[in-house]
Amino acid sequence: MLSSGKGRLLSTETWAFLLHYRISDPAWVAEGPVADRAEPFLAAARLRKLALLRRYAAKIRFELELNRLEADQSPRPLAEVYAGELTRATGFQYRESSYLADTDPGFYAVEYLRAWCLEVQLSEELRARFGLRFWKEKRAGDLLKELWNTGSSYSASELAQELGLGEIDPEPLISQLCGAS
């Protein structure tokens, strides 16, 4: 299980992803404004999500190295690690000079990956409870409003438990990315 010890911030990211990724939900796309060109649209949406996931996974590898430094050690030698990891992961050239500006405090990159995992679990749960087009169901809206009204008082793990999802699990996200769901 991925964990950074935080979680309340994660729940806000999960909500953002839940709404954001409806645009790449095949059932939503089939009825929306791009329905006549759904397959290329969905392929582009999957590619964008995969690129972001690869970027954040690379950031975690860099941030782990950064956090291993002793207080008196300079982070400068890690600039090359940063540029190399992100360039290899994404195929885009990253400059060494960005290595500290692109670093969030407290392993926030882990929080993003956990939010992506939880978003997939939450979407699957909403489909199971309310059907393939859950966003059209009033009962789903009522549940989401009830959860949103709690703000970020639940950590991501608490939210997952409250909804009966169990632990935050990367497997549903991996299955989705591999085309299994």
Tab-separated table of N, CA and C in Angstrom:
chain	number	residue	atom	x	y	z
A	1	MET	N	0.841	-1.179	0.000
A	1	MET	CA	0.000	0.000	0.000
A	1	MET	C	0.885	1.240	0.000
A	2	LEU	N	0.549	2.205	-0.826
A	2	LEU	CA	1.264	3.476	-0.850
A	2	LEU	C	0.781	4.329	0.307
A	3	SER	N	1.687	4.941	1.023
A	3	SER	CA	1.273	5.816	2.110
A	3	SER	C	2.370	6.798	2.441
A	4	SER	N	1.981	8.028	2.684
A	4	SER	CA	2.951	9.030	3.119
A	4	SER	C	2.637	9.520	4.524
A	5	GLY	N	1.568	9.010	5.100
A	5	GLY	CA	1.217	9.446	6.441
A	5	GLY	C	0.260	10.625	6.454
A	6	LYS	N	0.085	11.285	5.334
A	6	LYS	CA	-0.865	12.389	5.283
A	6	LYS	C	-2.214	11.788	4.923
A	7	GLY	N	-3.064	12.491	4.337
A	7	GLY	CA	-4.314	11.899	3.906
A	7	GLY	C	-5.433	12.877	3.719
A	8	ARG	N	-5.490	13.902	4.536
A	8	ARG	CA	-6.584	14.847	4.381
A	8	ARG	C	-6.448	15.598	3.071
A	9	LEU	N	-5.233	15.936	2.693
A	9	LEU	CA	-5.028	16.565	1.386
A	9	LEU	C	-5.406	15.609	0.273
A	10	LEU	N	-5.134	14.346	0.487
A	10	LEU	CA	-5.439	13.342	-0.515
A	10	LEU	C	-6.917	13.293	-0.830
A	11	SER	N	-7.760	13.443	0.178
A	11	SER	CA	-9.185	13.358	-0.118
A	11	SER	C	-9.618	14.476	-1.057
A	12	THR	N	-9.022	15.657	-0.966
A	12	THR	CA	-9.378	16.730	-1.900
A	12	THR	C	-8.913	16.390	-3.306
A	13	GLU	N	-7.750	15.766	-3.439
A	13	GLU	CA	-7.276	15.356	-4.763
A	13	GLU	C	-8.181	14.264	-5.338
A	14	THR	N	-8.633	13.359	-4.497
A	14	THR	CA	-9.522	12.293	-4.968
A	14	THR	C	-10.797	12.883	-5.553
A	15	TRP	N	-11.383	13.871	-4.862
A	15	TRP	CA	-12.588	14.507	-5.392
A	15	TRP	C	-12.297	15.169	-6.737
A	16	ALA	N	-11.187	15.850	-6.819
A	16	ALA	CA	-10.831	16.506	-8.082
A	16	ALA	C	-10.697	15.475	-9.197
A	17	PHE	N	-10.030	14.379	-8.906
A	17	PHE	CA	-9.838	13.346	-9.925
A	17	PHE	C	-11.158	12.676	-10.291
A	18	LEU	N	-12.031	12.475	-9.303
A	18	LEU	CA	-13.317	11.843	-9.592
A	18	LEU	C	-14.076	12.638	-10.645
A	19	LEU	N	-14.092	13.950	-10.506
A	19	LEU	CA	-14.770	14.792	-11.489
A	19	LEU	C	-13.967	14.884	-12.787
A	20	HIS	N	-12.688	15.101	-12.664
A	20	HIS	CA	-11.834	15.279	-13.837
A	20	HIS	C	-11.858	14.057	-14.753
A	21	TYR	N	-11.803	12.876	-14.189
A	21	TYR	CA	-11.704	11.676	-15.020
A	21	TYR	C	-13.025	11.166	-15.553
A	22	ARG	N	-14.124	11.852	-15.237
A	22	ARG	CA	-15.361	11.494	-15.941
A	22	ARG	C	-15.167	11.750	-17.433
A	23	ILE	N	-14.347	12.731	-17.754
A	23	ILE	CA	-14.134	13.068	-19.163
A	23	ILE	C	-13.442	11.930	-19.923
A	24	SER	N	-12.854	10.986	-19.198
A	24	SER	CA	-12.251	9.841	-19.880
A	24	SER	C	-13.005	8.548	-19.578
A	25	ASP	N	-14.201	8.670	-19.047
A	25	ASP	CA	-15.045	7.519	-18.776
A	25	ASP	C	-15.803	7.184	-20.066
A	26	PRO	N	-15.596	5.979	-20.621
A	26	PRO	CA	-16.249	5.647	-21.898
A	26	PRO	C	-17.758	5.848	-21.893
A	27	ALA	N	-18.425	5.550	-20.784
A	27	ALA	CA	-19.878	5.730	-20.730
A	27	ALA	C	-20.251	7.204	-20.794
A	28	TRP	N	-19.477	8.053	-20.140
A	28	TRP	CA	-19.745	9.489	-20.187
A	28	TRP	C	-19.469	10.027	-21.590
A	29	VAL	N	-18.355	9.625	-22.166
A	29	VAL	CA	-17.963	10.103	-23.502
A	29	VAL	C	-18.989	9.689	-24.546
A	30	ALA	N	-19.543	8.484	-24.415
A	30	ALA	CA	-20.506	7.978	-25.392
A	30	ALA	C	-21.740	8.855	-25.512
A	31	GLU	N	-22.048	9.604	-24.463
A	31	GLU	CA	-23.231	10.467	-24.484
A	31	GLU	C	-22.888	11.939	-24.598
A	32	GLY	N	-21.610	12.267	-24.568
A	32	GLY	CA	-21.209	13.663	-24.519
A	32	GLY	C	-20.922	14.250	-25.889
A	33	PRO	N	-20.348	15.443	-25.887
A	33	PRO	CA	-20.130	16.183	-27.124
A	33	PRO	C	-19.099	15.568	-28.068
A	34	VAL	N	-18.284	14.636	-27.580
A	34	VAL	CA	-17.276	14.028	-28.461
A	34	VAL	C	-17.649	12.594	-28.835
A	35	ALA	N	-18.916	12.221	-28.642
A	35	ALA	CA	-19.338	10.842	-28.858
A	35	ALA	C	-18.991	10.329	-30.257
A	36	ASP	N	-19.054	11.189	-31.252
A	36	ASP	CA	-18.775	10.741	-32.623
A	36	ASP	C	-17.287	10.484	-32.867
A	37	ARG	N	-16.432	10.907	-31.976
A	37	ARG	CA	-14.991	10.647	-32.089
A	37	ARG	C	-14.430	10.151	-30.753
A	38	ALA	N	-15.201	9.285	-30.112
A	38	ALA	CA	-14.899	8.849	-28.749
A	38	ALA	C	-13.569	8.107	-28.648
A	39	GLU	N	-13.289	7.180	-29.554
A	39	GLU	CA	-12.089	6.355	-29.386
A	39	GLU	C	-10.800	7.164	-29.405
A	40	PRO	N	-10.586	8.060	-30.375
A	40	PRO	CA	-9.360	8.864	-30.313
A	40	PRO	C	-9.315	9.769	-29.083
A	41	PHE	N	-10.467	10.283	-28.679
A	41	PHE	CA	-10.530	11.125	-27.495
A	41	PHE	C	-10.127	10.336	-26.251
A	42	LEU	N	-10.693	9.127	-26.098
A	42	LEU	CA	-10.371	8.296	-24.937
A	42	LEU	C	-8.911	7.869	-24.943
A	43	ALA	N	-8.375	7.580	-26.121
A	43	ALA	CA	-6.957	7.205	-26.210
A	43	ALA	C	-6.073	8.363	-25.752
A	44	ALA	N	-6.412	9.565	-26.167
A	44	ALA	CA	-5.631	10.742	-25.748
A	44	ALA	C	-5.754	10.973	-24.243
A	45	ALA	N	-6.943	10.776	-23.689
A	45	ALA	CA	-7.147	10.950	-22.247
A	45	ALA	C	-6.348	9.914	-21.459
A	46	ARG	N	-6.335	8.658	-21.934
A	46	ARG	CA	-5.546	7.609	-21.263
A	46	ARG	C	-4.064	7.924	-21.331
A	47	LEU	N	-3.615	8.398	-22.470
A	47	LEU	CA	-2.199	8.737	-22.631
A	47	LEU	C	-1.800	9.865	-21.684
A	48	ARG	N	-2.641	10.873	-21.553
A	48	ARG	CA	-2.347	11.982	-20.640
A	48	ARG	C	-2.269	11.502	-19.200
A	49	LYS	N	-3.205	10.652	-18.799
A	49	LYS	CA	-3.201	10.134	-17.437
A	49	LYS	C	-1.947	9.297	-17.188
A	50	LEU	N	-1.604	8.459	-18.127
A	50	LEU	CA	-0.412	7.630	-17.978
A	50	LEU	C	0.846	8.490	-17.876
A	51	ALA	N	0.918	9.542	-18.679
A	51	ALA	CA	2.078	10.440	-18.617
A	51	ALA	C	2.182	11.094	-17.239
A	52	LEU	N	1.063	11.530	-16.696
A	52	LEU	CA	1.078	12.131	-15.356
A	52	LEU	C	1.492	11.119	-14.294
A	53	LEU	N	0.976	9.902	-14.394
A	53	LEU	CA	1.350	8.862	-13.433
A	53	LEU	C	2.840	8.557	-13.505
A	54	ARG	N	3.369	8.468	-14.697
A	54	ARG	CA	4.812	8.206	-14.852
A	54	ARG	C	5.624	9.361	-14.268
A	55	ARG	N	5.179	10.579	-14.501
A	55	ARG	CA	5.891	11.741	-13.961
A	55	ARG	C	5.918	11.708	-12.436
A	56	TYR	N	4.758	11.441	-11.828
A	56	TYR	CA	4.706	11.434	-10.373
A	56	TYR	C	5.462	10.253	-9.775
A	57	ALA	N	5.456	9.120	-10.425
A	57	ALA	CA	6.258	7.992	-9.941
A	57	ALA	C	7.746	8.355	-9.972
A	58	ALA	N	8.179	9.032	-11.023
A	58	ALA	CA	9.582	9.463	-11.105
A	58	ALA	C	9.891	10.506	-10.038
A	59	LYS	N	8.947	11.398	-9.778
A	59	LYS	CA	9.163	12.396	-8.727
A	59	LYS	C	9.352	11.720	-7.368
A	60	ILE	N	8.620	10.656	-7.131
A	60	ILE	CA	8.775	9.939	-5.861
A	60	ILE	C	10.187	9.379	-5.746
A	61	ARG	N	10.677	8.799	-6.813
A	61	ARG	CA	12.041	8.242	-6.765
A	61	ARG	C	13.049	9.342	-6.438
A	62	PHE	N	12.891	10.503	-7.057
A	62	PHE	CA	13.781	11.626	-6.781
A	62	PHE	C	13.611	12.116	-5.341
A	63	GLU	N	12.357	12.295	-4.900
A	63	GLU	CA	12.099	12.813	-3.560
A	63	GLU	C	12.600	11.866	-2.466
A	64	LEU	N	12.565	10.578	-2.733
A	64	LEU	CA	13.140	9.634	-1.768
A	64	LEU	C	14.633	9.895	-1.589
A	65	GLU	N	15.327	10.096	-2.697
A	65	GLU	CA	16.757	10.407	-2.621
A	65	GLU	C	16.987	11.725	-1.895
A	66	LEU	N	16.184	12.702	-2.198
A	66	LEU	CA	16.312	14.013	-1.567
A	66	LEU	C	16.120	13.923	-0.049
A	67	ASN	N	15.144	13.139	0.373
A	67	ASN	CA	14.853	13.028	1.803
A	67	ASN	C	15.828	12.132	2.547
A	68	ARG	N	16.661	11.414	1.827
A	68	ARG	CA	17.702	10.615	2.474
A	68	ARG	C	18.916	11.454	2.861
A	69	LEU	N	18.997	12.670	2.337
A	69	LEU	CA	20.144	13.519	2.632
A	69	LEU	C	20.179	13.894	4.104
A	70	GLU	N	21.370	13.987	4.633
A	70	GLU	CA	21.557	14.507	5.984
A	70	GLU	C	21.381	16.021	5.939
A	71	ALA	N	21.105	16.627	7.089
A	71	ALA	CA	20.842	18.065	7.151
A	71	ALA	C	22.001	18.900	6.613
A	72	ASP	N	23.212	18.415	6.742
A	72	ASP	CA	24.372	19.190	6.296
A	72	ASP	C	24.800	18.874	4.862
A	73	GLN	N	24.084	17.993	4.175
A	73	GLN	CA	24.433	17.633	2.804
A	73	GLN	C	23.739	18.552	1.804
A	74	SER	N	24.458	18.890	0.753
A	74	SER	CA	23.891	19.708	-0.318
A	74	SER	C	23.007	18.839	-1.215
A	75	PRO	N	21.853	19.363	-1.606
A	75	PRO	CA	20.997	18.612	-2.531
A	75	PRO	C	21.450	18.733	-3.987
A	76	ARG	N	22.384	19.611	-4.260
A	76	ARG	CA	22.789	19.898	-5.641
A	76	ARG	C	23.134	18.653	-6.463
A	77	PRO	N	23.849	17.657	-5.922
A	77	PRO	CA	24.147	16.470	-6.732
A	77	PRO	C	22.895	15.722	-7.212
A	78	LEU	N	21.759	15.958	-6.564
A	78	LEU	CA	20.522	15.272	-6.960
A	78	LEU	C	19.836	15.926	-8.157
A	79	ALA	N	20.320	17.064	-8.586
A	79	ALA	CA	19.746	17.715	-9.774
A	79	ALA	C	19.824	16.781	-10.978
A	80	GLU	N	20.922	16.074	-11.092
A	80	GLU	CA	21.089	15.132	-12.211
A	80	GLU	C	20.124	13.950	-12.066
A	81	VAL	N	19.924	13.488	-10.836
A	81	VAL	CA	18.976	12.397	-10.586
A	81	VAL	C	17.571	12.844	-10.994
A	82	TYR	N	17.187	14.048	-10.577
A	82	TYR	CA	15.876	14.603	-10.925
A	82	TYR	C	15.679	14.627	-12.439
A	83	ALA	N	16.600	15.271	-13.127
A	83	ALA	CA	16.459	15.414	-14.586
A	83	ALA	C	16.441	14.047	-15.269
A	84	GLY	N	17.300	13.155	-14.820
A	84	GLY	CA	17.364	11.824	-15.435
A	84	GLY	C	16.108	11.013	-15.209
A	85	GLU	N	15.637	10.973	-13.966
A	85	GLU	CA	14.435	10.183	-13.643
A	85	GLU	C	13.210	10.678	-14.412
A	86	LEU	N	12.992	11.992	-14.388
A	86	LEU	CA	11.808	12.513	-15.057
A	86	LEU	C	11.912	12.429	-16.576
A	87	THR	N	13.092	12.634	-17.106
A	87	THR	CA	13.278	12.519	-18.561
A	87	THR	C	13.024	11.081	-19.007
A	88	ARG	N	13.586	10.104	-18.297
A	88	ARG	CA	13.371	8.691	-18.653
A	88	ARG	C	11.906	8.296	-18.526
A	89	ALA	N	11.254	8.784	-17.493
A	89	ALA	CA	9.867	8.392	-17.238
A	89	ALA	C	8.884	8.990	-18.236
A	90	THR	N	9.165	10.190	-18.696
A	90	THR	CA	8.172	10.886	-19.525
A	90	THR	C	8.549	11.032	-20.986
A	91	GLY	N	9.846	10.939	-21.286
A	91	GLY	CA	10.288	11.173	-22.659
A	91	GLY	C	10.488	12.639	-22.973
A	92	PHE	N	10.243	13.494	-22.012
A	92	PHE	CA	10.473	14.926	-22.170
A	92	PHE	C	11.767	15.291	-21.458
A	93	GLN	N	12.467	16.264	-21.990
A	93	GLN	CA	13.726	16.689	-21.391
A	93	GLN	C	13.461	17.611	-20.206
A	94	TYR	N	13.890	17.187	-19.037
A	94	TYR	CA	13.786	18.005	-17.829
A	94	TYR	C	15.139	18.632	-17.543
A	95	ARG	N	15.122	19.892	-17.151
A	95	ARG	CA	16.364	20.595	-16.825
A	95	ARG	C	16.737	20.347	-15.373
A	96	GLU	N	18.015	20.208	-15.144
A	96	GLU	CA	18.506	20.033	-13.775
A	96	GLU	C	18.165	21.232	-12.903
A	97	SER	N	18.111	22.404	-13.491
A	97	SER	CA	17.880	23.619	-12.706
A	97	SER	C	16.504	23.660	-12.047
A	98	SER	N	15.588	22.786	-12.449
A	98	SER	CA	14.228	22.780	-11.887
A	98	SER	C	14.069	21.843	-10.704
A	99	TYR	N	15.145	21.194	-10.309
A	99	TYR	CA	15.014	20.090	-9.360
A	99	TYR	C	14.399	20.475	-8.011
A	100	LEU	N	14.650	21.660	-7.507
A	100	LEU	CA	14.036	22.038	-6.227
A	100	LEU	C	12.695	22.741	-6.418
A	101	ALA	N	12.554	23.489	-7.477
A	101	ALA	CA	11.291	24.191	-7.733
A	101	ALA	C	10.140	23.217	-7.991
A	102	ASP	N	10.470	22.031	-8.480
A	102	ASP	CA	9.458	21.030	-8.821
A	102	ASP	C	9.247	20.026	-7.681
A	103	THR	N	9.674	20.354	-6.498
A	103	THR	CA	9.561	19.445	-5.360
A	103	THR	C	8.529	19.975	-4.381
A	104	ASP	N	7.560	19.122	-4.070
A	104	ASP	CA	6.532	19.478	-3.094
A	104	ASP	C	6.940	18.959	-1.725
A	105	PRO	N	6.503	19.628	-0.672
A	105	PRO	CA	6.858	19.157	0.676
A	105	PRO	C	6.130	17.865	1.036
A	106	GLY	N	6.744	17.085	1.881
A	106	GLY	CA	6.066	15.947	2.497
A	106	GLY	C	5.654	14.832	1.562
A	107	PHE	N	6.429	14.537	0.548
A	107	PHE	CA	6.102	13.448	-0.386
A	107	PHE	C	4.709	13.613	-0.995
A	108	TYR	N	4.391	14.824	-1.408
A	108	TYR	CA	3.069	15.072	-1.984
A	108	TYR	C	2.855	14.260	-3.260
A	109	ALA	N	3.932	13.899	-3.930
A	109	ALA	CA	3.798	13.049	-5.124
A	109	ALA	C	3.137	11.720	-4.756
A	110	VAL	N	3.439	11.202	-3.582
A	110	VAL	CA	2.789	9.976	-3.109
A	110	VAL	C	1.301	10.218	-2.925
A	111	GLU	N	0.947	11.379	-2.389
A	111	GLU	CA	-0.463	11.696	-2.193
A	111	GLU	C	-1.213	11.696	-3.527
A	112	TYR	N	-0.586	12.232	-4.552
A	112	TYR	CA	-1.217	12.218	-5.872
A	112	TYR	C	-1.434	10.791	-6.363
A	113	LEU	N	-0.434	9.942	-6.237
A	113	LEU	CA	-0.593	8.559	-6.686
A	113	LEU	C	-1.673	7.841	-5.889
A	114	ARG	N	-1.724	8.078	-4.594
A	114	ARG	CA	-2.776	7.480	-3.784
A	114	ARG	C	-4.153	8.008	-4.194
A	115	ALA	N	-4.231	9.284	-4.531
A	115	ALA	CA	-5.510	9.852	-4.963
A	115	ALA	C	-5.965	9.218	-6.278
A	116	TRP	N	-5.036	8.987	-7.203
A	116	TRP	CA	-5.402	8.300	-8.445
A	116	TRP	C	-5.917	6.891	-8.149
A	117	CYS	N	-5.269	6.205	-7.216
A	117	CYS	CA	-5.716	4.864	-6.839
A	117	CYS	C	-7.123	4.910	-6.246
A	118	LEU	N	-7.337	5.818	-5.312
A	118	LEU	CA	-8.632	5.917	-4.650
A	118	LEU	C	-9.719	6.355	-5.624
A	119	GLU	N	-9.392	7.224	-6.557
A	119	GLU	CA	-10.399	7.662	-7.546
A	119	GLU	C	-10.926	6.476	-8.331
A	120	VAL	N	-10.054	5.574	-8.753
A	120	VAL	CA	-10.502	4.399	-9.514
A	120	VAL	C	-11.369	3.507	-8.638
A	121	GLN	N	-10.944	3.287	-7.386
A	121	GLN	CA	-11.748	2.478	-6.477
A	121	GLN	C	-13.119	3.111	-6.244
A	122	LEU	N	-13.139	4.420	-6.041
A	122	LEU	CA	-14.394	5.126	-5.805
A	122	LEU	C	-15.294	5.067	-7.040
A	123	SER	N	-14.721	5.253	-8.213
A	123	SER	CA	-15.518	5.164	-9.450
A	123	SER	C	-16.122	3.773	-9.613
A	124	GLU	N	-15.327	2.751	-9.348
A	124	GLU	CA	-15.835	1.375	-9.449
A	124	GLU	C	-16.972	1.142	-8.453
A	125	GLU	N	-16.805	1.665	-7.236
A	125	GLU	CA	-17.845	1.504	-6.217
A	125	GLU	C	-19.127	2.230	-6.636
A	126	LEU	N	-18.995	3.425	-7.167
A	126	LEU	CA	-20.176	4.165	-7.617
A	126	LEU	C	-20.877	3.435	-8.755
A	127	ARG	N	-20.114	2.843	-9.678
A	127	ARG	CA	-20.722	2.053	-10.758
A	127	ARG	C	-21.439	0.825	-10.188
A	128	ALA	N	-20.809	0.160	-9.217
A	128	ALA	CA	-21.412	-1.034	-8.620
A	128	ALA	C	-22.722	-0.690	-7.903
A	129	ARG	N	-22.731	0.425	-7.204
A	129	ARG	CA	-23.927	0.809	-6.438
A	129	ARG	C	-25.019	1.418	-7.298
A	130	PHE	N	-24.613	2.237	-8.292
A	130	PHE	CA	-25.601	3.068	-8.985
A	130	PHE	C	-25.655	2.869	-10.490
A	131	GLY	N	-24.822	1.982	-11.013
A	131	GLY	CA	-24.856	1.700	-12.436
A	131	GLY	C	-23.741	2.382	-13.211
A	132	LEU	N	-23.611	1.966	-14.452
A	132	LEU	CA	-22.538	2.433	-15.331
A	132	LEU	C	-22.519	3.952	-15.454
A	133	ARG	N	-23.676	4.557	-15.505
A	133	ARG	CA	-23.788	6.020	-15.630
A	133	ARG	C	-24.214	6.620	-14.285
A	134	PHE	N	-23.407	6.357	-13.273
A	134	PHE	CA	-23.749	6.749	-11.904
A	134	PHE	C	-23.993	8.238	-11.751
A	135	TRP	N	-23.361	9.069	-12.576
A	135	TRP	CA	-23.499	10.524	-12.458
A	135	TRP	C	-24.904	10.999	-12.796
A	136	LYS	N	-25.729	10.127	-13.357
A	136	LYS	CA	-27.110	10.483	-13.676
A	136	LYS	C	-28.088	10.081	-12.575
A	137	GLU	N	-27.577	9.387	-11.565
A	137	GLU	CA	-28.438	8.854	-10.516
A	137	GLU	C	-28.501	9.797	-9.316
A	138	LYS	N	-29.708	10.189	-8.945
A	138	LYS	CA	-29.891	11.086	-7.806
A	138	LYS	C	-29.288	10.509	-6.536
A	139	ARG	N	-29.449	9.203	-6.315
A	139	ARG	CA	-28.903	8.593	-5.095
A	139	ARG	C	-27.381	8.711	-5.065
A	140	ALA	N	-26.732	8.593	-6.209
A	140	ALA	CA	-25.274	8.776	-6.263
A	140	ALA	C	-24.930	10.221	-5.932
A	141	GLY	N	-25.702	11.145	-6.485
A	141	GLY	CA	-25.477	12.554	-6.181
A	141	GLY	C	-25.669	12.854	-4.707
A	142	ASP	N	-26.689	12.234	-4.110
A	142	ASP	CA	-26.924	12.432	-2.680
A	142	ASP	C	-25.745	11.922	-1.858
A	143	LEU	N	-25.234	10.759	-2.212
A	143	LEU	CA	-24.073	10.211	-1.497
A	143	LEU	C	-22.861	11.118	-1.657
A	144	LEU	N	-22.605	11.557	-2.879
A	144	LEU	CA	-21.447	12.425	-3.114
A	144	LEU	C	-21.592	13.752	-2.370
A	145	LYS	N	-22.797	14.316	-2.361
A	145	LYS	CA	-23.010	15.563	-1.612
A	145	LYS	C	-22.773	15.356	-0.123
A	146	GLU	N	-23.255	14.242	0.390
A	146	GLU	CA	-23.035	13.939	1.808
A	146	GLU	C	-21.536	13.843	2.111
A	147	LEU	N	-20.814	13.162	1.245
A	147	LEU	CA	-19.369	13.038	1.451
A	147	LEU	C	-18.660	14.377	1.271
A	148	TRP	N	-19.033	15.134	0.247
A	148	TRP	CA	-18.401	16.435	0.014
A	148	TRP	C	-18.667	17.395	1.169
A	149	ASN	N	-19.848	17.272	1.777
A	149	ASN	CA	-20.180	18.148	2.897
A	149	ASN	C	-19.277	17.935	4.107
A	150	THR	N	-18.631	16.791	4.154
A	150	THR	CA	-17.682	16.567	5.249
A	150	THR	C	-16.362	17.273	4.980
A	151	GLY	N	-16.228	17.841	3.774
A	151	GLY	CA	-14.985	18.529	3.421
A	151	GLY	C	-13.832	17.555	3.432
A	152	SER	N	-12.747	17.965	4.011
A	152	SER	CA	-11.598	17.064	4.094
A	152	SER	C	-11.427	16.561	5.523
A	153	SER	N	-12.567	16.404	6.230
A	153	SER	CA	-12.475	15.909	7.600
A	153	SER	C	-12.082	14.436	7.639
A	154	TYR	N	-12.361	13.693	6.570
A	154	TYR	CA	-11.900	12.316	6.467
A	154	TYR	C	-10.547	12.295	5.778
A	155	SER	N	-9.664	11.468	6.264
A	155	SER	CA	-8.447	11.190	5.497
A	155	SER	C	-8.865	10.282	4.338
A	156	ALA	N	-7.982	10.102	3.403
A	156	ALA	CA	-8.290	9.225	2.268
A	156	ALA	C	-8.566	7.805	2.752
A	157	SER	N	-7.764	7.327	3.679
A	157	SER	CA	-7.963	5.973	4.208
A	157	SER	C	-9.303	5.867	4.931
A	158	GLU	N	-9.655	6.902	5.694
A	158	GLU	CA	-10.943	6.907	6.385
A	158	GLU	C	-12.100	6.956	5.388
A	159	LEU	N	-11.935	7.722	4.330
A	159	LEU	CA	-12.962	7.794	3.292
A	159	LEU	C	-13.145	6.425	2.638
A	160	ALA	N	-12.048	5.781	2.314
A	160	ALA	CA	-12.119	4.444	1.710
A	160	ALA	C	-12.832	3.471	2.650
A	161	GLN	N	-12.498	3.523	3.935
A	161	GLN	CA	-13.140	2.640	4.917
A	161	GLN	C	-14.634	2.960	5.054
A	162	GLU	N	-14.960	4.249	5.111
A	162	GLU	CA	-16.355	4.680	5.244
A	162	GLU	C	-17.214	4.151	4.092
A	163	LEU	N	-16.631	4.088	2.906
A	163	LEU	CA	-17.362	3.624	1.725
A	163	LEU	C	-17.274	2.113	1.529
A	164	GLY	N	-16.560	1.436	2.429
A	164	GLY	CA	-16.436	-0.019	2.315
A	164	GLY	C	-15.461	-0.457	1.230
A	165	LEU	N	-14.505	0.395	0.888
A	165	LEU	CA	-13.563	0.081	-0.183
A	165	LEU	C	-12.340	-0.683	0.307
A	166	GLY	N	-12.157	-0.770	1.591
A	166	GLY	CA	-10.954	-1.400	2.129
A	166	GLY	C	-9.779	-0.437	2.056
A	167	GLU	N	-8.592	-0.985	1.983
A	167	GLU	CA	-7.383	-0.170	1.891
A	167	GLU	C	-7.269	0.451	0.496
A	168	ILE	N	-6.586	1.566	0.418
A	168	ILE	CA	-6.295	2.160	-0.890
A	168	ILE	C	-5.355	1.212	-1.606
A	169	ASP	N	-5.756	0.812	-2.792
A	169	ASP	CA	-5.090	-0.275	-3.503
A	169	ASP	C	-4.701	0.168	-4.907
A	170	PRO	N	-3.446	-0.009	-5.311
A	170	PRO	CA	-3.037	0.376	-6.664
A	170	PRO	C	-3.519	-0.583	-7.759
A	171	GLU	N	-3.936	-1.795	-7.398
A	171	GLU	CA	-4.302	-2.791	-8.422
A	171	GLU	C	-5.432	-2.343	-9.348
A	172	PRO	N	-6.531	-1.751	-8.848
A	172	PRO	CA	-7.569	-1.298	-9.794
A	172	PRO	C	-7.046	-0.247	-10.789
A	173	LEU	N	-6.177	0.632	-10.343
A	173	LEU	CA	-5.590	1.625	-11.249
A	173	LEU	C	-4.721	0.929	-12.294
A	174	ILE	N	-3.923	-0.023	-11.864
A	174	ILE	CA	-3.067	-0.762	-12.805
A	174	ILE	C	-3.930	-1.501	-13.812
A	175	SER	N	-5.000	-2.140	-13.343
A	175	SER	CA	-5.915	-2.837	-14.262
A	175	SER	C	-6.533	-1.879	-15.262
A	176	GLN	N	-6.942	-0.710	-14.791
A	176	GLN	CA	-7.536	0.278	-15.684
A	176	GLN	C	-6.531	0.692	-16.756
A	177	LEU	N	-5.300	0.954	-16.336
A	177	LEU	CA	-4.283	1.399	-17.290
A	177	LEU	C	-3.923	0.303	-18.300
A	178	CYS	N	-4.062	-0.946	-17.878
A	178	CYS	CA	-3.761	-2.074	-18.772
A	178	CYS	C	-4.969	-2.453	-19.625
A	179	GLY	N	-6.075	-1.718	-19.452
A	179	GLY	CA	-7.260	-1.962	-20.263
A	179	GLY	C	-8.153	-3.063	-19.747
A	180	ALA	N	-7.932	-3.522	-18.518
A	180	ALA	CA	-8.738	-4.616	-17.966
A	180	ALA	C	-10.053	-4.141	-17.382
A	181	SER	N	-10.206	-2.818	-17.165
A	181	SER	CA	-11.488	-2.352	-16.607
A	181	SER	C	-12.011	-1.200	-17.396
